[in-house]
Backbone as a ProteinNet text record, in pm:
[ID]
protein_1_A
[PRIMARY]
XXXXXXXXXXXXXXXXXXXXXXXXXXXXXXXXXXXXXXXXXXXXXXXXXXXXXXXXXXXXXXXXXXXXXXXXXXXXXXXXXXXXXXXXXXXXXXXXXXXXXXXXXXXXXXXXXXXXXXXXXXXXXXXXXXXXXXXXXXXXXXXXXXXXXXXX
[TERTIARY]
-4557.9	-4462	-4485.5	-4507	-4527.1	-4654.8	-4762.6	-4888.1	-4868.9	-4788.2	-4762.4	-4688.7	-4590.5	-4516.9	-4608.4	-4695.8	-4789.7	-4883.8	-4934.3	-5023.3	-4951.9	-4828.5	-4750.8	-4728.8	-4701.8	-4681.2	-4809.1	-4923.3	-5051	-5084.3	-5062.3	-5088.9	-4998.3	-4873	-4779.6	-4820.1	-4871.1	-4913.2	-5032.9	-5117.3	-5236.3	-5209.9	-5101.8	-5074	-5016.9	-5044.8	-4986.7	-4835.9	-4764.7	-4620.3	-4588.6	-4459.7	-4417.7	-4448.3	-4434.8	-4463.9	-4613.4	-4691.9	-4835.8	-4910.3	-4935.2	-4999.3	-5144.2	-5189.2	-5328.8	-5418.8	-5525.3	-5615.3	-5742.7	-5798.1	-5926.4	-6031.4	-6156.1	-6261	-6262.3	-6282.6	-6288.4	-6416.3	-6416	-6539.4	-6655.8	-6629	-6736.2	-6796.5	-6712.5	-6763.9	-6847.8	-6807	-6882.4	-7018	-7025	-7149.3	-7238.5	-7200.1	-7282.7	-7407.5	-7514.9	-7641.6	-7731.7	-7822.7	-7919.3	-8057.4	-8135.2	-8271.7	-8360.2	-8420.1	-8505.3	-8641.9	-8695.9	-8830.6	-8935.2	-8903.4	-8995.3	-8913.9	-8972.2	-8907	-8994.8	-9094.9	-9186.3	-9108.1	-9129.4	-9063.9	-9062.3	-9001.3	-8982	-8834.3	-8804	-8666.6	-8631.7	-8501.4	-8451.1	-8377.6	-8395.2	-8328	-8183.3	-8089.8	-7947.8	-7878	-7933.5	-7869.6	-7965.9	-7939.5	-8017.3	-7917.6	-7933.7	-7847.9	-7699.5	-7669.2	-7530.6	-7465.5	-7537.1	-7484.5	-7553	-7475.6	-7538.3	-7634	-7739.3	-7834.5	-7773.4	-7705.8	-7638.2	-7714	-7817.3	-7902.1	-7921.1	-7979.5	-8008.1	-8144.3	-8201.2	-8328.3	-8317.3	-8406.4	-8410	-8538.1	-8537.1	-8658.8	-8687.2	-8804.7	-8847.8	-8938.1	-8915.4	-8992.6	-9058.1	-9188.1	-9262.6	-9297.2	-9277.3	-9314.5	-9404	-9525.5	-9617.3	-9613.5	-9701.8	-9709.9	-9749.7	-9816.7	-9868.6	-9823.2	-9770.5	-9741.1	-9600.9	-9551.7	-9428.4	-9466.5	-9420.7	-9454.4	-9374.8	-9374	-9312.2	-9387	-9367.1	-9438.3	-9367.3	-9441	-9586.2	-9651.8	-9729.3	-9798.3	-9896.3	-9947	-10044.7	-9985.1	-9851.9	-9787.9	-9766.9	-9816.6	-9804.9	-9686.5	-9623.1	-9510	-9560.3	-9637.8	-9696.7	-9708.8	-9676.6	-9678.1	-9741.5	-9798.9	-9827.5	-9713.3	-9688.5	-9577	-9601.7	-9527.9	-9524.4	-9377.6	-9348.9	-9211.8	-9211	-9124.9	-9111.2	-8968.1	-8901	-8763.3	-8670.2	-8683.7	-8595.3	-8635.1	-8737	-8787.8	-8901.9	-8896.7	-9000.4	-9061.7	-9190.7	-9261.9	-9340.1	-9312.5	-9380.8	-9477.5	-9589	-9690.5	-9736.8	-9743.7	-9792.6	-9932.7	-9958.9	-10089.5	-10183.5	-10288.6	-10379	-10459	-10457.3	-10529.2	-10456.2	-10331.9	-10252.3	-10214.1	-10187	-10150.3	-10269	-10257.9	-10367.6	-10498.2	-10606.4	-10737.8	-10836.6	-10934.1	-11036.2	-11117.3	-11142.2	-11221.4	-11367	-11458.9	-11599	-11618.3	-11686.9	-11710.1	-11595.9	-11497.4	-11385.6	-11259.8	-11153.2	-11024.8	-10958.1	-10849.7	-10770.5	-10735.7	-10741.5	-10702.1	-10572.1	-10474.3	-10348.3	-10295.3	-10205.5	-10140.8	-10018.5	-9973.4	-9862	-9746.6	-9706.4	-9591.8	-9463.1	-9368.3	-9237.2	-9164	-9101.4	-9021.4	-8884.4	-8790.1	-8651.4	-8629.4	-8520.3	-8483.7	-8463	-8420.2	-8399.8	-8532.2	-8640.3	-8772	-8809.9	-8785	-8819.5	-8727.1	-8597.8	-8503	-8539	-8584.2	-8626.9	-8745.9	-8840.6	-8957.5	-8915.7	-8823.4	-8775.2	-8711.5	-8630.7	-8563.2	-8663.2	-8765.7	-8866.2	-8947.1	-8980.4	-9050.8	-8971.6	-8838.9	-8753.7	-8714.7	-8744.1	-8697.8	-8743	-8648.7	-8675.4	-8633.9	-8541.1	-8495.7	-8468	-8476	-8452.1	-8352.4	-8254.2	-8154.8	-8120.3	-8069.3	-8014	-7862.8	-7799.6	-7656	-7578.7	-7448.4	-7367.8	-7373	-7402.1	-7414	-7553.6	-7637.3	-7773.6	-7870.4	-7837	-7928.6	-8018.8	-8134.4	-8221.3	-8196.2	-8172.6	-8151.3	-8247.4	-8316.7	-8401.9	-8321.6	-8316.9	-8241.9	-8300.8	-8276.1	-8321.9	-8320.6	-8308.6	-8312.2	-8203.5	-8089.4	-7980.9	-7997.6	-8096.8	-8123.4	-8116.3	-8099.2	-8099.1	-8139.6	-8191.3	-8228.7	-8172	-8098.2	-8042.4	-8118.4	-8169.9	-8254.4	-8197.6	-8198.7	-8162.2	-8282.8	-8302.4	-8414.6	-8404.1	-8520.1	-8524.2	-8549.7
-6376.1	-6284.9	-6144.4	-6135.7	-6006.1	-5939.5	-6019.3	-5966.2	-5916.1	-5986.8	-5945.4	-5812.9	-5795.1	-5668.3	-5554.2	-5580.4	-5478.9	-5438.8	-5537.3	-5510	-5428.3	-5462.7	-5388.9	-5245.2	-5225.1	-5089.7	-5007.9	-5070.6	-4999.5	-4961	-5052.6	-5023.2	-4912.1	-4913.7	-4810	-4675.1	-4672.1	-4546.1	-4486.1	-4570	-4521.3	-4482.3	-4529.3	-4501.6	-4361.7	-4294.1	-4162	-4173.2	-4073.4	-4071.4	-3998.2	-3998.1	-3929	-3780.2	-3723.2	-3581	-3554.1	-3657.6	-3642.9	-3729	-3673.8	-3754.2	-3787.7	-3897.8	-3937	-3831.2	-3798.6	-3695.6	-3758.9	-3700.1	-3742.5	-3646.1	-3688.1	-3597.4	-3471.2	-3360.3	-3233.9	-3229.4	-3152.7	-3140.6	-3091.8	-3006.4	-2957.5	-3072.3	-3165.2	-3278.8	-3370.1	-3386.8	-3471	-3409.4	-3277.7	-3208.3	-3186.6	-3238.3	-3221.9	-3306.7	-3242.3	-3310.8	-3279.2	-3369.5	-3351.5	-3337.3	-3244.3	-3226.7	-3329	-3420.4	-3521.1	-3464.2	-3507.8	-3465.7	-3534.3	-3653.7	-3731.3	-3812.6	-3836.8	-3922	-4042.6	-4067.3	-4179	-4310	-4395.4	-4524.9	-4587.9	-4704.1	-4777.6	-4768.3	-4730.2	-4703.9	-4775.5	-4794.8	-4834.4	-4712.8	-4688.7	-4576.3	-4618.2	-4546.1	-4578.7	-4491.9	-4373.4	-4285.1	-4179.1	-4134.6	-4027.6	-3928.2	-3802.8	-3694.8	-3721.6	-3773.1	-3793.9	-3918.4	-3995.2	-4118.8	-4238.1	-4343.5	-4461.9	-4528.1	-4587.5	-4662.1	-4799.6	-4813.9	-4939.5	-5006.7	-5079.6	-5148.7	-5292.5	-5373	-5510.8	-5522.9	-5409.4	-5404.4	-5295.3	-5297.5	-5194.1	-5113.6	-4997.1	-4916.1	-4893	-4936.8	-4917.1	-4794.5	-4708.3	-4585.8	-4586.3	-4558.4	-4554.7	-4411.5	-4375.5	-4242.5	-4259.2	-4203.4	-4200.1	-4058.6	-4029.1	-3894.3	-3790.6	-3836.5	-3742.2	-3768.1	-3889.2	-3922.3	-3980.4	-3964.2	-4026.1	-4098.5	-4222.4	-4291	-4416.7	-4458.5	-4584.6	-4637.8	-4765.6	-4831.3	-4808.2	-4795.3	-4804.4	-4668.2	-4662.3	-4537.9	-4494.6	-4591	-4556.6	-4465	-4452	-4357.5	-4221.2	-4205.7	-4076.9	-4065.4	-4176.8	-4174.2	-4169.1	-4066.1	-4046.5	-3896.9	-3857.7	-3717.6	-3704.2	-3589.1	-3547.2	-3452.8	-3435.8	-3348.4	-3285.3	-3179.3	-3118.6	-3103.7	-3121.1	-3113.8	-3028.5	-2927.3	-2842.3	-2791.3	-2821.1	-2776.5	-2806.6	-2926.1	-2966.3	-2916.4	-2832.9	-2784.1	-2875.2	-2922.3	-3010.6	-2949.7	-2968.9	-2927	-3047.2	-3086.8	-3203.1	-3156.8	-3229.5	-3203	-3336.9	-3348.5	-3473.9	-3500.4	-3623	-3662.1	-3683.2	-3601.8	-3611.9	-3742.6	-3820.3	-3947.3	-4053.6	-4026	-4121.5	-4061	-4146.5	-4101.4	-4110.5	-4051.1	-4057.9	-4006.5	-4078.4	-4043.4	-4025.2	-3936.1	-3919	-4047.1	-4081.7	-4201	-4161.6	-4251.3	-4221.7	-4197.5	-4092.6	-4061.3	-3985.7	-3941.1	-3864.8	-3948.4	-3884.1	-3952.4	-3968.6	-4042.8	-4063	-4210.2	-4257.5	-4394.1	-4386.6	-4464.6	-4471.9	-4613.8	-4647	-4778.1	-4762.1	-4869	-4859.2	-4953.7	-4966.7	-5053.2	-4985.3	-5066.4	-5012.8	-4972.7	-4857.8	-4814.2	-4771.2	-4775.4	-4742.5	-4591.4	-4547.2	-4405.5	-4364.3	-4459	-4427.3	-4396.1	-4465	-4434.3	-4289.7	-4249.2	-4113.4	-4009.6	-4040.2	-3948.3	-3929.8	-4036.7	-4028.4	-3934.1	-3943.2	-3854.8	-3708.7	-3681.7	-3544.4	-3491.4	-3576	-3533.8	-3509.3	-3592.6	-3571	-3444.7	-3423.5	-3300.2	-3176.2	-3180.8	-3065.3	-3050.4	-3150.3	-3151.1	-3026.7	-2969.2	-2851.3	-2871.4	-2963.4	-2987.9	-3134.9	-3173	-3311	-3306.3	-3392.7	-3403.5	-3550.9	-3582.7	-3715.4	-3698.9	-3782.2	-3771.6	-3837.5	-3813.6	-3882.1	-4033.7	-4086.2	-4231.1	-4281.8	-4195.2	-4227.2	-4248.3	-4192.6	-4194.5	-4072.5	-4080.3	-3964.1	-3912.1	-3783.5	-3726.5	-3611.7	-3618.8	-3509.9	-3440.2	-3306.9	-3237.4	-3100.6	-3055.2	-2923.4	-2913.7	-2791.1	-2769.8	-2843	-2868.5	-2939.7	-3090.6	-3142.2	-3286.6	-3337.2	-3468.6	-3529.5	-3675.3	-3725	-3865.3	-3912	-4020.5	-4076.9	-4206	-4213.1	-4324.2	-4390	-4522.8	-4596.7	-4676.6	-4683.7	-4759.5	-4905.6	-4967.1	-5110.6	-5188.2
-972.2	-915	-968	-1096.5	-1160.1	-1106.9	-1086.7	-1033	-891.2	-812	-674.2	-671.4	-761.2	-767.5	-810.1	-904.9	-950.9	-838.6	-763.3	-650.7	-544.4	-513.4	-413.4	-458.1	-586.6	-638.9	-631.1	-662.7	-654.1	-510.9	-418.2	-277.4	-226.3	-264.6	-222.5	-278.3	-399.7	-461	-389.1	-329.2	-260.1	-115.4	-57.9	83.9	98.6	212.3	233.6	253.9	206.8	225.1	354.2	391.1	513	502.8	384.8	365.6	358.7	332.1	311.1	413.7	536.3	640.1	603.8	658.9	638.4	700.6	632.7	684.7	735.5	838.7	891.9	840	839.2	792.7	878.2	813.1	886.8	969	1079.6	1157.7	1071.9	974.2	887.2	806.9	759.9	682.3	770.3	897.2	988.7	1017.1	1016.7	1047.4	925.2	808.5	689	702.4	737.3	755.7	639	612.5	505	568.1	518.8	566.9	496.4	571.7	507.1	471.5	359.7	320.1	406.7	454.4	537.4	637.1	753.5	853.5	886.8	805.2	827.7	823.8	924.1	925.9	1063.4	1068.7	1193.9	1227.9	1350.7	1391.3	1520.6	1539.6	1670.6	1725.1	1852.5	1916.7	1939.7	1877.9	1889.2	1992.9	2019.2	2115.4	2166	2288.9	2350.5	2409.1	2374.7	2425.2	2401.2	2282.3	2243	2299.8	2379.3	2436.8	2371.2	2339.3	2279.8	2378.1	2325.4	2407.8	2431.5	2543.9	2577	2690.1	2653.2	2748.8	2703	2789.1	2750.2	2682.2	2645.1	2572.3	2467.1	2372.4	2270.7	2282.2	2220.7	2214.2	2066.6	2022.6	1884.4	1880.5	1784	1769.4	1632.3	1627.9	1501.4	1468	1342.2	1295.3	1173.6	1182	1068.1	1011.5	918.8	862.9	968.5	1074.7	1174.4	1317	1346.8	1485.3	1504.6	1626.5	1673.8	1801.5	1819.3	1943.1	1966	2092.3	2131.3	2252.5	2280	2389.5	2522.6	2628.7	2641.1	2616.3	2511	2474	2582.4	2659.2	2763.1	2869.7	2873.5	2965.2	2900.4	2778.4	2710.9	2617.7	2582.1	2490.5	2345.9	2317.1	2183.3	2156.8	2035.8	1996.1	1858.4	1832.8	1696.4	1661.3	1534.6	1496.4	1361.4	1335.6	1203	1164.9	1037.3	986.4	861.7	860.9	742.9	734.8	623.8	599.6	716.6	774.1	881.7	1019.2	1025.5	1154.5	1197.2	1320.3	1369.7	1495.1	1507.5	1627.6	1677.2	1801.3	1858.9	1967.1	1977.9	2080.7	2134.4	2266.3	2324.5	2271.9	2232.2	2180.3	2298.5	2309.7	2424.7	2429.2	2323.4	2322.8	2404.4	2445.5	2521.5	2655.4	2751.3	2884.8	2977.7	3096.6	3193	3132.4	3157.3	3103.7	3218.6	3201	3305.3	3322.9	3447.3	3478.6	3498.3	3463.6	3489.8	3640.6	3675.9	3816.8	3882	3803.5	3859.6	3869.4	3899.3	3909.5	3774.4	3774.5	3653.4	3639.3	3516.3	3485.2	3406.3	3446.1	3373.8	3382.6	3294.1	3303	3392.6	3450.3	3543.2	3510.2	3382.6	3355.3	3402.9	3438.9	3476.2	3348.3	3350.6	3236.4	3286.1	3196.9	3229.2	3228.6	3288	3277.1	3131.6	3045.8	2904.1	2834.7	2872.1	2815.6	2849.1	2972	3014.8	2949.9	2939.2	2874.4	2726.8	2662.7	2523.4	2510.2	2602.4	2598.7	2615.2	2705.4	2726	2597.4	2532.8	2408.7	2295.7	2283.4	2178.7	2208.8	2335.4	2373.4	2331.4	2341.4	2313.8	2167	2084.3	1944.5	1869.2	1795.7	1712.9	1567.6	1545.7	1409	1386.2	1258.9	1216.6	1102.4	1109.7	1003.9	983.3	866.1	839.3	848.2	930	951.6	838.7	829.9	728.8	742.1	862	883.1	848.6	791.1	748.4	865.4	980.1	1093.7	1083.3	1144.7	1160	1300.2	1311.7	1444.2	1466.5	1579.7	1626	1734.5	1729.8	1834.5	1860.8	1982.2	2023.4	2174.8	2225.4	2368.8	2445.2	2380.3	2446	2449.2	2380.1	2376.5	2232.9	2219.5	2086	2094.8	1983.4	1968.5	1834.8	1835.6	1713.1	1680.9	1557.6	1515.4	1390.5	1388.3	1267.3	1222.1	1090.1	1033.3	1071.7	1091.6	1124.1	997.3
[MASK]
++++++++++++++++++++++++++++++++++++++++++++++++++++++++++++++++++++++++++++++++++++++++++++++++++++++++++++++++++++++++++++++++++++++++++++++++++++++++

């Protein structure tokens, strides 16, 4: 009985009073981002352009020291990049995508891809900065686009 009263008193002491409403994190606290020294890793795409990726499939994105990419790379979903102090510059990797065919013409792969695959490419093309969010996600953003990534 005594332990129950002590627990109730402790819980009451921690709860906000009528004069002291519960506070939510300030917008400034939500926007506290950390500049990562490296973004190398394997990620799942959690969101594109501020919207969650709510599909019956996932998109895995790989980042090495020099490249960013996801499948099907043969459609050009591959970039080289540079990262310095949170500023990122992406460039489509010319080794992927349509290739010249012997004797002229172009050779490309023709897998079906979702609109989300294409929207992801647009967002990576536009990326200008990289930050780690308070939720420990990596976010690339720029040009009105964004990509939210969580480690796998």
